[in-house]
mmCIF file of C-alpha atoms in Angstrom:
data_model
loop_
_atom_site.group_PDB
_atom_site.id
_atom_site.type_symbol
_atom_site.label_atom_id
_atom_site.label_comp_id
_atom_site.label_asym_id
_atom_site.label_seq_id
_atom_site.Cartn_x
_atom_site.Cartn_y
_atom_site.Cartn_z
ATOM 1 C CA MET A 808 118.261 82.582 110.032
ATOM 2 C CA SER A 809 116.273 85.685 110.936
ATOM 3 C CA ALA A 810 112.752 85.645 109.469
ATOM 4 C CA LEU A 811 112.966 89.430 109.136
ATOM 5 C CA PHE A 812 115.917 89.132 106.788
ATOM 6 C CA GLU A 813 114.631 86.368 104.566
ATOM 7 C CA PRO A 814 113.810 87.578 101.051
ATOM 8 C CA VAL A 815 110.182 87.599 99.908
ATOM 9 C CA THR A 816 108.990 87.159 96.334
ATOM 10 C CA LEU A 817 105.807 88.735 94.969
ATOM 11 C CA ARG A 818 105.129 87.852 91.340
ATOM 12 C CA SER A 819 108.602 88.106 89.741
ATOM 13 C CA LEU A 820 109.937 90.662 92.228
ATOM 14 C CA THR A 821 112.167 89.549 95.087
ATOM 15 C CA VAL A 822 112.577 91.966 97.997
ATOM 16 C CA PRO A 823 115.815 91.273 99.920
ATOM 17 C CA ASN A 824 114.334 91.603 103.414
ATOM 18 C CA ARG A 825 111.085 92.285 105.296
ATOM 19 C CA VAL A 826 112.071 95.700 106.744
ATOM 20 C CA TRP A 827 110.127 98.148 104.590
ATOM 21 C CA MET A 828 109.560 101.889 104.761
ATOM 22 C CA ALA A 829 105.983 103.116 105.074
ATOM 23 C CA PRO A 830 104.885 106.052 102.905
ATOM 24 C CA MET A 831 105.217 109.296 104.899
ATOM 25 C CA CYS A 832 104.478 112.663 103.317
ATOM 26 C CA GLN A 833 107.317 115.162 103.440
ATOM 27 C CA TYR A 834 105.295 118.195 102.292
ATOM 28 C CA SER A 835 108.462 119.484 100.664
ATOM 29 C CA ALA A 836 107.791 119.627 96.915
ATOM 30 C CA GLU A 837 107.564 122.749 94.807
ATOM 31 C CA VAL A 838 104.204 124.400 95.525
ATOM 32 C CA PHE A 839 103.169 126.086 92.267
ATOM 33 C CA GLY A 840 104.287 126.891 88.743
ATOM 34 C CA PRO A 841 105.797 124.496 86.184
ATOM 35 C CA ASN A 842 107.635 122.564 88.920
ATOM 36 C CA ALA A 843 104.615 122.033 91.191
ATOM 37 C CA GLY A 844 104.739 118.567 92.737
ATOM 38 C CA VAL A 845 108.318 117.946 91.608
ATOM 39 C CA ALA A 846 110.709 116.101 93.930
ATOM 40 C CA THR A 847 113.589 118.136 95.342
ATOM 41 C CA ASP A 848 117.023 117.413 96.789
ATOM 42 C CA TRP A 849 115.282 116.878 100.126
ATOM 43 C CA HIS A 850 113.350 113.897 98.745
ATOM 44 C CA PHE A 851 116.490 112.411 97.216
ATOM 45 C CA ALA A 852 118.466 112.702 100.452
ATOM 46 C CA HIS A 853 115.545 111.411 102.526
ATOM 47 C CA TYR A 854 114.999 108.234 100.529
ATOM 48 C CA ALA A 855 118.677 107.671 99.718
ATOM 49 C CA ALA A 856 119.575 107.566 103.418
ATOM 50 C CA ARG A 857 117.060 104.791 104.132
ATOM 51 C CA ALA A 858 118.272 102.797 101.126
ATOM 52 C CA ALA A 859 121.876 103.115 102.295
ATOM 53 C CA GLY A 860 120.612 101.912 105.680
ATOM 54 C CA GLY A 861 119.540 98.560 104.238
ATOM 55 C CA THR A 862 115.766 99.011 103.940
ATOM 56 C CA GLY A 863 114.424 96.268 101.681
ATOM 57 C CA LEU A 864 111.585 98.210 100.066
ATOM 58 C CA ILE A 865 110.770 101.911 100.222
ATOM 59 C CA LEU A 866 107.259 103.110 99.479
ATOM 60 C CA GLN A 867 107.452 106.732 98.403
ATOM 61 C CA GLU A 868 105.014 109.036 100.145
ATOM 62 C CA ALA A 869 101.478 109.623 98.869
ATOM 63 C CA THR A 870 102.047 110.993 95.377
ATOM 64 C CA ALA A 871 99.051 112.757 93.873
ATOM 65 C CA VAL A 872 97.474 111.621 90.623
ATOM 66 C CA SER A 873 96.212 115.172 89.955
ATOM 67 C CA PRO A 874 96.786 118.695 91.320
ATOM 68 C CA GLU A 875 93.500 118.597 93.267
ATOM 69 C CA GLY A 876 94.424 115.167 94.615
ATOM 70 C CA ARG A 877 97.233 116.535 96.784
ATOM 71 C CA ILE A 878 96.864 116.695 100.557
ATOM 72 C CA SER A 879 98.729 120.002 100.537
ATOM 73 C CA PRO A 880 100.108 122.283 97.831
ATOM 74 C CA ALA A 881 103.575 120.979 98.816
ATOM 75 C CA ASP A 882 102.841 117.308 98.039
ATOM 76 C CA LEU A 883 104.621 115.275 95.405
ATOM 77 C CA GLY A 884 102.723 114.635 92.182
ATOM 78 C CA ILE A 885 102.877 112.259 89.263
ATOM 79 C CA TRP A 886 100.493 113.894 86.810
ATOM 80 C CA ASN A 887 103.138 115.134 84.336
ATOM 81 C CA ASP A 888 106.437 114.135 82.794
ATOM 82 C CA THR A 889 108.485 116.826 84.568
ATOM 83 C CA GLN A 890 107.675 115.089 87.842
ATOM 84 C CA VAL A 891 108.674 111.730 86.355
ATOM 85 C CA ALA A 892 112.139 112.971 85.395
ATOM 86 C CA ALA A 893 112.891 114.030 88.986
ATOM 87 C CA LEU A 894 111.688 110.694 90.364
ATOM 88 C CA ARG A 895 114.023 108.696 88.117
ATOM 89 C CA ARG A 896 116.993 110.071 90.048
ATOM 90 C CA ILE A 897 115.523 108.634 93.268
ATOM 91 C CA THR A 898 114.560 105.218 91.919
ATOM 92 C CA GLY A 899 117.938 104.839 90.226
ATOM 93 C CA PHE A 900 119.816 105.367 93.472
ATOM 94 C CA LEU A 901 117.534 103.071 95.460
ATOM 95 C CA LYS A 902 118.109 100.264 92.981
ATOM 96 C CA SER A 903 121.870 100.822 93.135
ATOM 97 C CA GLN A 904 121.682 100.027 96.863
ATOM 98 C CA GLY A 905 119.632 96.865 96.403
ATOM 99 C CA THR A 906 116.458 98.555 97.678
ATOM 100 C CA VAL A 907 113.171 98.066 95.826
ATOM 101 C CA PRO A 908 111.552 101.418 94.943
ATOM 102 C CA GLY A 909 107.785 101.587 95.370
ATOM 103 C CA ILE A 910 105.334 104.457 95.069
ATOM 104 C CA GLN A 911 101.992 105.152 96.698
ATOM 105 C CA ILE A 912 99.600 106.860 94.275
ATOM 106 C CA ALA A 913 96.833 108.829 95.902
ATOM 107 C CA HIS A 914 93.946 111.278 95.800
ATOM 108 C CA ALA A 915 93.203 113.164 99.020
ATOM 109 C CA GLY A 916 89.487 113.742 98.388
ATOM 110 C CA ARG A 917 87.801 115.906 101.026
ATOM 111 C CA LYS A 918 91.027 116.107 103.079
ATOM 112 C CA ALA A 919 92.852 117.940 100.276
ATOM 113 C CA SER A 920 94.080 121.549 100.145
ATOM 114 C CA THR A 921 95.534 121.814 103.641
ATOM 115 C CA ASP A 922 98.635 123.493 104.998
ATOM 116 C CA ARG A 923 101.827 121.681 106.012
ATOM 117 C CA PRO A 924 101.364 119.916 109.389
ATOM 118 C CA TRP A 925 104.060 121.986 111.102
ATOM 119 C CA LYS A 926 102.086 125.076 110.095
ATOM 120 C CA GLY A 927 98.909 123.739 111.641
ATOM 121 C CA GLY A 928 97.513 121.651 108.789
ATOM 122 C CA ALA A 929 94.375 123.766 108.412
ATOM 123 C CA PRO A 930 92.556 124.029 105.071
ATOM 124 C CA VAL A 931 93.972 126.667 102.723
ATOM 125 C CA GLY A 932 92.262 128.672 100.000
ATOM 126 C CA PRO A 933 93.337 130.125 96.650
ATOM 127 C CA GLU A 934 95.405 132.828 98.350
ATOM 128 C CA ALA A 935 97.732 130.048 99.565
ATOM 129 C CA HIS A 936 97.559 128.014 96.325
ATOM 130 C CA GLY A 937 94.657 125.927 97.635
ATOM 131 C CA TRP A 938 91.585 124.623 95.784
ATOM 132 C CA GLN A 939 88.077 123.233 96.252
ATOM 133 C CA PRO A 940 88.207 119.600 97.502
ATOM 134 C CA LEU A 941 86.266 116.751 95.881
ATOM 135 C CA ALA A 942 84.534 113.852 97.630
ATOM 136 C CA PRO A 943 81.960 111.060 97.223
ATOM 137 C CA SER A 944 79.434 113.167 99.146
ATOM 138 C CA ALA A 945 79.157 116.826 100.116
ATOM 139 C CA LEU A 946 80.220 116.098 103.698
ATOM 140 C CA PRO A 947 83.152 117.996 105.260
ATOM 141 C CA PHE A 948 85.789 116.075 107.210
ATOM 142 C CA ASP A 949 85.085 118.249 110.262
ATOM 143 C CA GLU A 950 83.738 121.665 111.195
ATOM 144 C CA ASP A 951 86.995 123.342 110.165
ATOM 145 C CA HIS A 952 87.044 121.860 106.648
ATOM 146 C CA PRO A 953 85.045 123.221 103.711
ATOM 147 C CA VAL A 954 82.117 121.318 102.262
ATOM 148 C CA PRO A 955 83.608 119.362 99.342
ATOM 149 C CA THR A 956 82.104 119.161 95.884
ATOM 150 C CA GLU A 957 80.267 115.879 95.363
ATOM 151 C CA LEU A 958 81.754 114.016 92.427
ATOM 152 C CA THR A 959 79.664 113.334 89.351
ATOM 153 C CA THR A 960 79.903 109.964 87.636
ATOM 154 C CA ASP A 961 81.836 111.604 84.792
ATOM 155 C CA GLN A 962 84.329 113.020 87.297
ATOM 156 C CA ILE A 963 84.670 109.572 88.871
ATOM 157 C CA ASP A 964 85.492 108.152 85.446
ATOM 158 C CA GLY A 965 88.119 110.860 85.040
ATOM 159 C CA ILE A 966 89.792 110.075 88.364
ATOM 160 C CA VAL A 967 89.942 106.366 87.515
ATOM 161 C CA GLU A 968 91.824 107.334 84.362
ATOM 162 C CA GLN A 969 94.120 109.621 86.386
ATOM 163 C CA PHE A 970 95.153 106.620 88.501
ATOM 164 C CA ALA A 971 95.890 104.650 85.331
ATOM 165 C CA ASP A 972 97.935 107.532 83.882
ATOM 166 C CA ALA A 973 99.859 107.865 87.157
ATOM 167 C CA THR A 974 100.651 104.158 87.011
ATOM 168 C CA ARG A 975 102.073 104.475 83.499
ATOM 169 C CA ARG A 976 104.278 107.313 84.700
ATOM 170 C CA ALA A 977 105.349 105.312 87.766
ATOM 171 C CA LEU A 978 106.622 102.586 85.468
ATOM 172 C CA ASP A 979 108.449 105.184 83.362
ATOM 173 C CA ALA A 980 109.990 106.627 86.543
ATOM 174 C CA GLY A 981 111.515 103.260 87.444
ATOM 175 C CA PHE A 982 109.294 102.062 90.300
ATOM 176 C CA GLU A 983 108.941 98.309 90.869
ATOM 177 C CA VAL A 984 105.870 98.418 93.137
ATOM 178 C CA VAL A 985 102.724 100.546 92.954
ATOM 179 C CA GLU A 986 100.545 100.964 96.033
ATOM 180 C CA ILE A 987 97.031 102.405 95.748
ATOM 181 C CA HIS A 988 96.193 104.596 98.750
ATOM 182 C CA GLY A 989 92.802 103.537 100.073
ATOM 183 C CA ALA A 990 93.371 104.446 103.721
ATOM 184 C CA HIS A 991 93.248 107.292 106.237
ATOM 185 C CA GLY A 992 90.088 108.989 105.037
ATOM 186 C CA TYR A 993 91.390 110.016 101.625
ATOM 187 C CA LEU A 994 89.264 109.659 98.505
ATOM 188 C CA ILE A 995 89.156 105.885 98.040
ATOM 189 C CA GLY A 996 88.658 105.341 101.772
ATOM 190 C CA GLU A 997 85.889 107.946 101.728
ATOM 191 C CA PHE A 998 84.037 105.892 99.128
ATOM 192 C CA LEU A 999 84.473 102.688 101.164
ATOM 193 C CA SER A 1000 83.012 103.965 104.429
ATOM 194 C CA PRO A 1001 79.309 104.615 105.120
ATOM 195 C CA HIS A 1002 80.496 107.391 107.429
ATOM 196 C CA SER A 1003 81.686 109.483 104.481
ATOM 197 C CA ASN A 1004 79.779 107.974 101.550
ATOM 198 C CA HIS A 1005 76.078 108.906 101.524
ATOM 199 C CA ARG A 1006 75.591 108.424 97.786
ATOM 200 C CA THR A 1007 72.397 106.832 96.473
ATOM 201 C CA ASP A 1008 73.733 105.864 93.032
ATOM 202 C CA ALA A 1009 75.842 102.879 91.963
ATOM 203 C CA TYR A 1010 78.800 104.161 94.053
ATOM 204 C CA GLY A 1011 77.028 104.235 97.411
ATOM 205 C CA GLY A 1012 74.695 102.376 99.740
ATOM 206 C CA SER A 1013 75.584 98.696 99.812
ATOM 207 C CA PHE A 1014 79.009 97.152 100.311
ATOM 208 C CA ALA A 1015 79.137 96.453 96.573
ATOM 209 C CA GLY A 1016 78.285 100.074 95.788
ATOM 210 C CA ARG A 1017 80.802 101.569 98.206
ATOM 211 C CA THR A 1018 83.624 99.314 96.971
ATOM 212 C CA ARG A 1019 82.858 99.898 93.276
ATOM 213 C CA PHE A 1020 85.146 102.928 92.860
ATOM 214 C CA ALA A 1021 88.078 101.250 94.619
ATOM 215 C CA LEU A 1022 87.789 98.136 92.473
ATOM 216 C CA ARG A 1023 87.547 100.228 89.307
ATOM 217 C CA VAL A 1024 90.797 101.952 90.310
ATOM 218 C CA VAL A 1025 92.455 98.600 91.012
ATOM 219 C CA ASP A 1026 91.347 97.231 87.649
ATOM 220 C CA ALA A 1027 92.541 100.354 85.798
ATOM 221 C CA VAL A 1028 95.935 100.243 87.520
ATOM 222 C CA ARG A 1029 96.377 96.493 87.082
ATOM 223 C CA ALA A 1030 95.527 96.815 83.370
ATOM 224 C CA VAL A 1031 98.531 99.073 82.728
ATOM 225 C CA TRP A 1032 100.931 97.841 85.416
ATOM 226 C CA PRO A 1033 103.100 94.955 84.113
ATOM 227 C CA GLU A 1034 101.809 91.499 84.949
ATOM 228 C CA ASP A 1035 105.131 90.508 86.514
ATOM 229 C CA LYS A 1036 105.188 93.437 88.964
ATOM 230 C CA PRO A 1037 103.273 93.424 92.287
ATOM 231 C CA LEU A 1038 100.417 95.743 93.193
ATOM 232 C CA PHE A 1039 99.771 96.823 96.797
ATOM 233 C CA PHE A 1040 96.696 98.436 98.346
ATOM 234 C CA ARG A 1041 96.744 100.412 101.594
ATOM 235 C CA ILE A 1042 93.625 100.278 103.718
ATOM 236 C CA SER A 1043 92.371 101.489 107.070
ATOM 237 C CA ALA A 1044 91.082 98.222 108.541
ATOM 238 C CA THR A 1045 88.637 100.159 110.721
ATOM 239 C CA ASP A 1046 87.351 103.711 111.086
ATOM 240 C CA TRP A 1047 87.143 103.054 114.852
ATOM 241 C CA LEU A 1048 83.442 103.981 114.614
ATOM 242 C CA ASP A 1049 81.971 100.526 115.234
ATOM 243 C CA ASP A 1050 79.135 99.786 112.791
ATOM 244 C CA ALA A 1051 78.795 103.461 111.818
ATOM 245 C CA GLY A 1052 81.898 103.219 109.654
ATOM 246 C CA TRP A 1053 84.164 100.790 107.824
ATOM 247 C CA THR A 1054 84.934 97.734 109.975
ATOM 248 C CA VAL A 1055 87.511 94.971 110.139
ATOM 249 C CA ASP A 1056 84.843 92.533 108.913
ATOM 250 C CA ASP A 1057 84.470 94.741 105.835
ATOM 251 C CA THR A 1058 88.245 94.710 105.388
ATOM 252 C CA VAL A 1059 88.479 90.917 105.425
ATOM 253 C CA ARG A 1060 85.636 90.672 102.922
ATOM 254 C CA PHE A 1061 87.205 93.345 100.723
ATOM 255 C CA ALA A 1062 90.667 91.744 100.892
ATOM 256 C CA THR A 1063 89.315 88.644 99.147
ATOM 257 C CA LEU A 1064 87.935 90.841 96.354
ATOM 258 C CA LEU A 1065 91.205 92.731 96.038
ATOM 259 C CA LYS A 1066 93.086 89.485 95.601
ATOM 260 C CA GLU A 1067 90.663 88.423 92.858
ATOM 261 C CA HIS A 1068 91.283 91.743 91.097
ATOM 262 C CA GLY A 1069 95.072 91.347 91.084
ATOM 263 C CA VAL A 1070 96.278 92.943 94.321
ATOM 264 C CA ASP A 1071 99.261 91.098 95.774
ATOM 265 C CA LEU A 1072 99.609 92.629 99.236
ATOM 266 C CA LEU A 1073 97.422 94.607 101.633
ATOM 267 C CA ASP A 1074 99.162 97.326 103.642
ATOM 268 C CA VAL A 1075 97.028 97.366 106.797
ATOM 269 C CA SER A 1076 96.631 100.580 108.789
ATOM 270 C CA THR A 1077 93.601 102.055 110.592
ATOM 271 C CA GLY A 1078 91.676 105.283 111.164
ATOM 272 C CA GLY A 1079 91.854 108.708 109.568
ATOM 273 C CA ASN A 1080 88.304 109.007 108.228
ATOM 274 C CA ALA A 1081 86.719 110.685 111.232
ATOM 275 C CA PRO A 1082 88.103 113.356 113.576
ATOM 276 C CA LYS A 1083 88.343 113.074 117.363
ATOM 277 C CA VAL A 1084 88.139 109.282 117.355
ATOM 278 C CA ARG A 1085 89.687 107.536 120.341
ATOM 279 C CA ILE A 1086 92.218 104.972 119.131
ATOM 280 C CA PRO A 1087 93.828 102.616 121.689
ATOM 281 C CA THR A 1088 97.418 103.007 120.565
ATOM 282 C CA GLY A 1089 100.377 101.026 121.849
ATOM 283 C CA PRO A 1090 103.302 98.997 120.492
ATOM 284 C CA GLY A 1091 102.126 97.078 117.431
ATOM 285 C CA TYR A 1092 98.509 98.094 118.019
ATOM 286 C CA GLN A 1093 97.513 97.579 114.377
ATOM 287 C CA VAL A 1094 99.242 94.228 113.899
ATOM 288 C CA PRO A 1095 96.197 92.123 114.938
ATOM 289 C CA PHE A 1096 94.225 93.623 112.051
ATOM 290 C CA ALA A 1097 96.909 92.588 109.573
ATOM 291 C CA ALA A 1098 97.128 89.127 111.123
ATOM 292 C CA ARG A 1099 93.384 88.577 110.812
ATOM 293 C CA VAL A 1100 93.346 89.663 107.167
ATOM 294 C CA ARG A 1101 96.256 87.345 106.367
ATOM 295 C CA LYS A 1102 94.603 84.399 108.083
ATOM 296 C CA GLU A 1103 91.086 84.840 106.720
ATOM 297 C CA SER A 1104 91.750 86.083 103.191
ATOM 298 C CA ASP A 1105 95.029 84.332 102.324
ATOM 299 C CA LEU A 1106 96.303 87.654 100.969
ATOM 300 C CA ALA A 1107 99.838 88.736 101.823
ATOM 301 C CA VAL A 1108 99.933 91.649 104.278
ATOM 302 C CA ALA A 1109 102.321 94.193 105.726
ATOM 303 C CA ALA A 1110 101.883 95.389 109.297
ATOM 304 C CA VAL A 1111 102.415 98.953 110.465
ATOM 305 C CA GLY A 1112 101.970 101.025 113.617
ATOM 306 C CA LEU A 1113 104.421 101.638 116.463
ATOM 307 C CA ILE A 1114 106.837 98.920 115.385
ATOM 308 C CA THR A 1115 110.088 100.223 116.835
ATOM 309 C CA GLU A 1116 112.311 97.319 117.936
ATOM 310 C CA ALA A 1117 114.146 94.643 115.982
ATOM 311 C CA ALA A 1118 112.909 91.809 118.198
ATOM 312 C CA GLN A 1119 109.333 93.080 117.905
ATOM 313 C CA ALA A 1120 109.538 93.170 114.105
ATOM 314 C CA GLU A 1121 111.148 89.709 114.026
ATOM 315 C CA LYS A 1122 108.349 88.229 116.122
ATOM 316 C CA ILE A 1123 105.627 89.675 113.875
ATOM 317 C CA VAL A 1124 107.122 88.058 110.781
ATOM 318 C CA ALA A 1125 108.269 84.818 112.437
ATOM 319 C CA ASN A 1126 104.824 84.233 113.964
ATOM 320 C CA GLY A 1127 103.108 84.656 110.606
ATOM 321 C CA GLU A 1128 101.200 87.774 111.638
ATOM 322 C CA ALA A 1129 102.499 89.608 108.566
ATOM 323 C CA ASP A 1130 104.731 89.006 105.583
ATOM 324 C CA ALA A 1131 106.661 92.237 106.218
ATOM 325 C CA VAL A 1132 106.718 95.204 108.568
ATOM 326 C CA LEU A 1133 106.376 98.798 107.420
ATOM 327 C CA LEU A 1134 108.250 101.230 109.622
ATOM 328 C CA GLY A 1135 107.346 104.895 109.733
ATOM 329 C CA ARG A 1136 108.521 107.165 112.524
ATOM 330 C CA GLU A 1137 111.244 104.737 113.569
ATOM 331 C CA LEU A 1138 112.879 105.077 110.155
ATOM 332 C CA LEU A 1139 112.685 108.852 110.496
ATOM 333 C CA ARG A 1140 114.593 108.498 113.755
ATOM 334 C CA ASP A 1141 117.004 105.833 112.529
ATOM 335 C CA PRO A 1142 117.590 105.596 108.749
ATOM 336 C CA SER A 1143 119.853 102.567 109.335
ATOM 337 C CA PHE A 1144 117.304 100.569 111.359
ATOM 338 C CA ALA A 1145 117.608 97.596 108.993
ATOM 339 C CA ARG A 1146 121.391 97.422 109.354
ATOM 340 C CA ARG A 1147 121.158 97.679 113.150
ATOM 341 C CA ALA A 1148 118.408 95.041 113.286
ATOM 342 C CA ALA A 1149 120.483 92.688 111.144
ATOM 343 C CA ARG A 1150 123.349 92.943 113.630
ATOM 344 C CA GLU A 1151 120.991 92.226 116.546
ATOM 345 C CA LEU A 1152 119.237 89.294 114.874
ATOM 346 C CA GLY A 1153 122.110 87.705 112.985
ATOM 347 C CA GLY A 1154 120.662 88.608 109.606
ATOM 348 C CA GLU A 1155 122.373 89.892 106.494
ATOM 349 C CA VAL A 1156 121.690 93.200 104.789
ATOM 350 C CA HIS A 1157 123.280 95.244 102.036
ATOM 351 C CA VAL A 1158 125.935 97.633 103.314
ATOM 352 C CA PRO A 1159 127.358 100.303 100.977
ATOM 353 C CA ASP A 1160 131.101 99.933 100.433
ATOM 354 C CA PRO A 1161 131.931 103.322 102.040
ATOM 355 C CA TYR A 1162 130.110 102.112 105.196
ATOM 356 C CA HIS A 1163 132.033 98.829 105.511
ATOM 357 C CA ARG A 1164 133.427 99.896 108.881
ATOM 358 C CA SER A 1165 129.889 99.972 110.309
ATOM 359 C CA VAL A 1166 129.383 96.202 109.952
#
């Protein structure tokens, strides 16, 4: 029996296999007006193809909890009921294929209000439907980004409530998993790292201060998310800045706290909080971070980062380095990766009836 194609149960939810889709922004939503942030036919086709391909769980791309929480004006949102209605079409189809629908809820912080990546990804202003970014401290991401507005404690309270409201809407939209985005230098990750958090109040300084906002978000989400449904948290295990930033030691320590606060799985990535950082990439380069968290915190983890081959994914799960693998670019290249991997490894995966000849 292939370890990659064994089901995994988190709380009352059973995911049919360990081949999962990582959240990847499509920057393809409506940009402004009453349909801003609403999913389009592109999103339906994109996610439907990976479900038909046998993916066990799909985490929808970073979906903003507020208009100013988007990475770009073309990001998906979940701050109103119009957006929810469009998402139900996606979750309904995913479930019909045996795929678990999950959603990553997010706030981009100081990295908000940028153009689509294929248009350069530079910050955009009001003339291009942009806005003033918000952050823990008035520190720009780099020399090309504007100085963000430092959040007041009242604004922090408001954003915590926005995450809770987004979670309620995610449930209404039919999602079975919620993932809080705390990675890649977006708002929650900005609070965690001393590189981007220079606050001197209760939300800065010490480890306890810098993790306070993240834990408040977790508590607010867990309070409204059903007890029988799992909660994920995505983290950058390191800023790749040594002791000047967030470290893997911090991540292990934080993982224990997350588990105590009701998080069921840590989605372990790295980087994104500082520009021009040298990252030693290679096949599975982030897997050791996930493996260490799993071993030292006893929290379930998913591994991500240049996982491209069936045998590679099988080894990660079989060796106990992670409970599941999250595939990104490889699933963009091959929507039916799970079905192909099942053939290679002797596993079983859902195949839609019209695709029976592909088995």
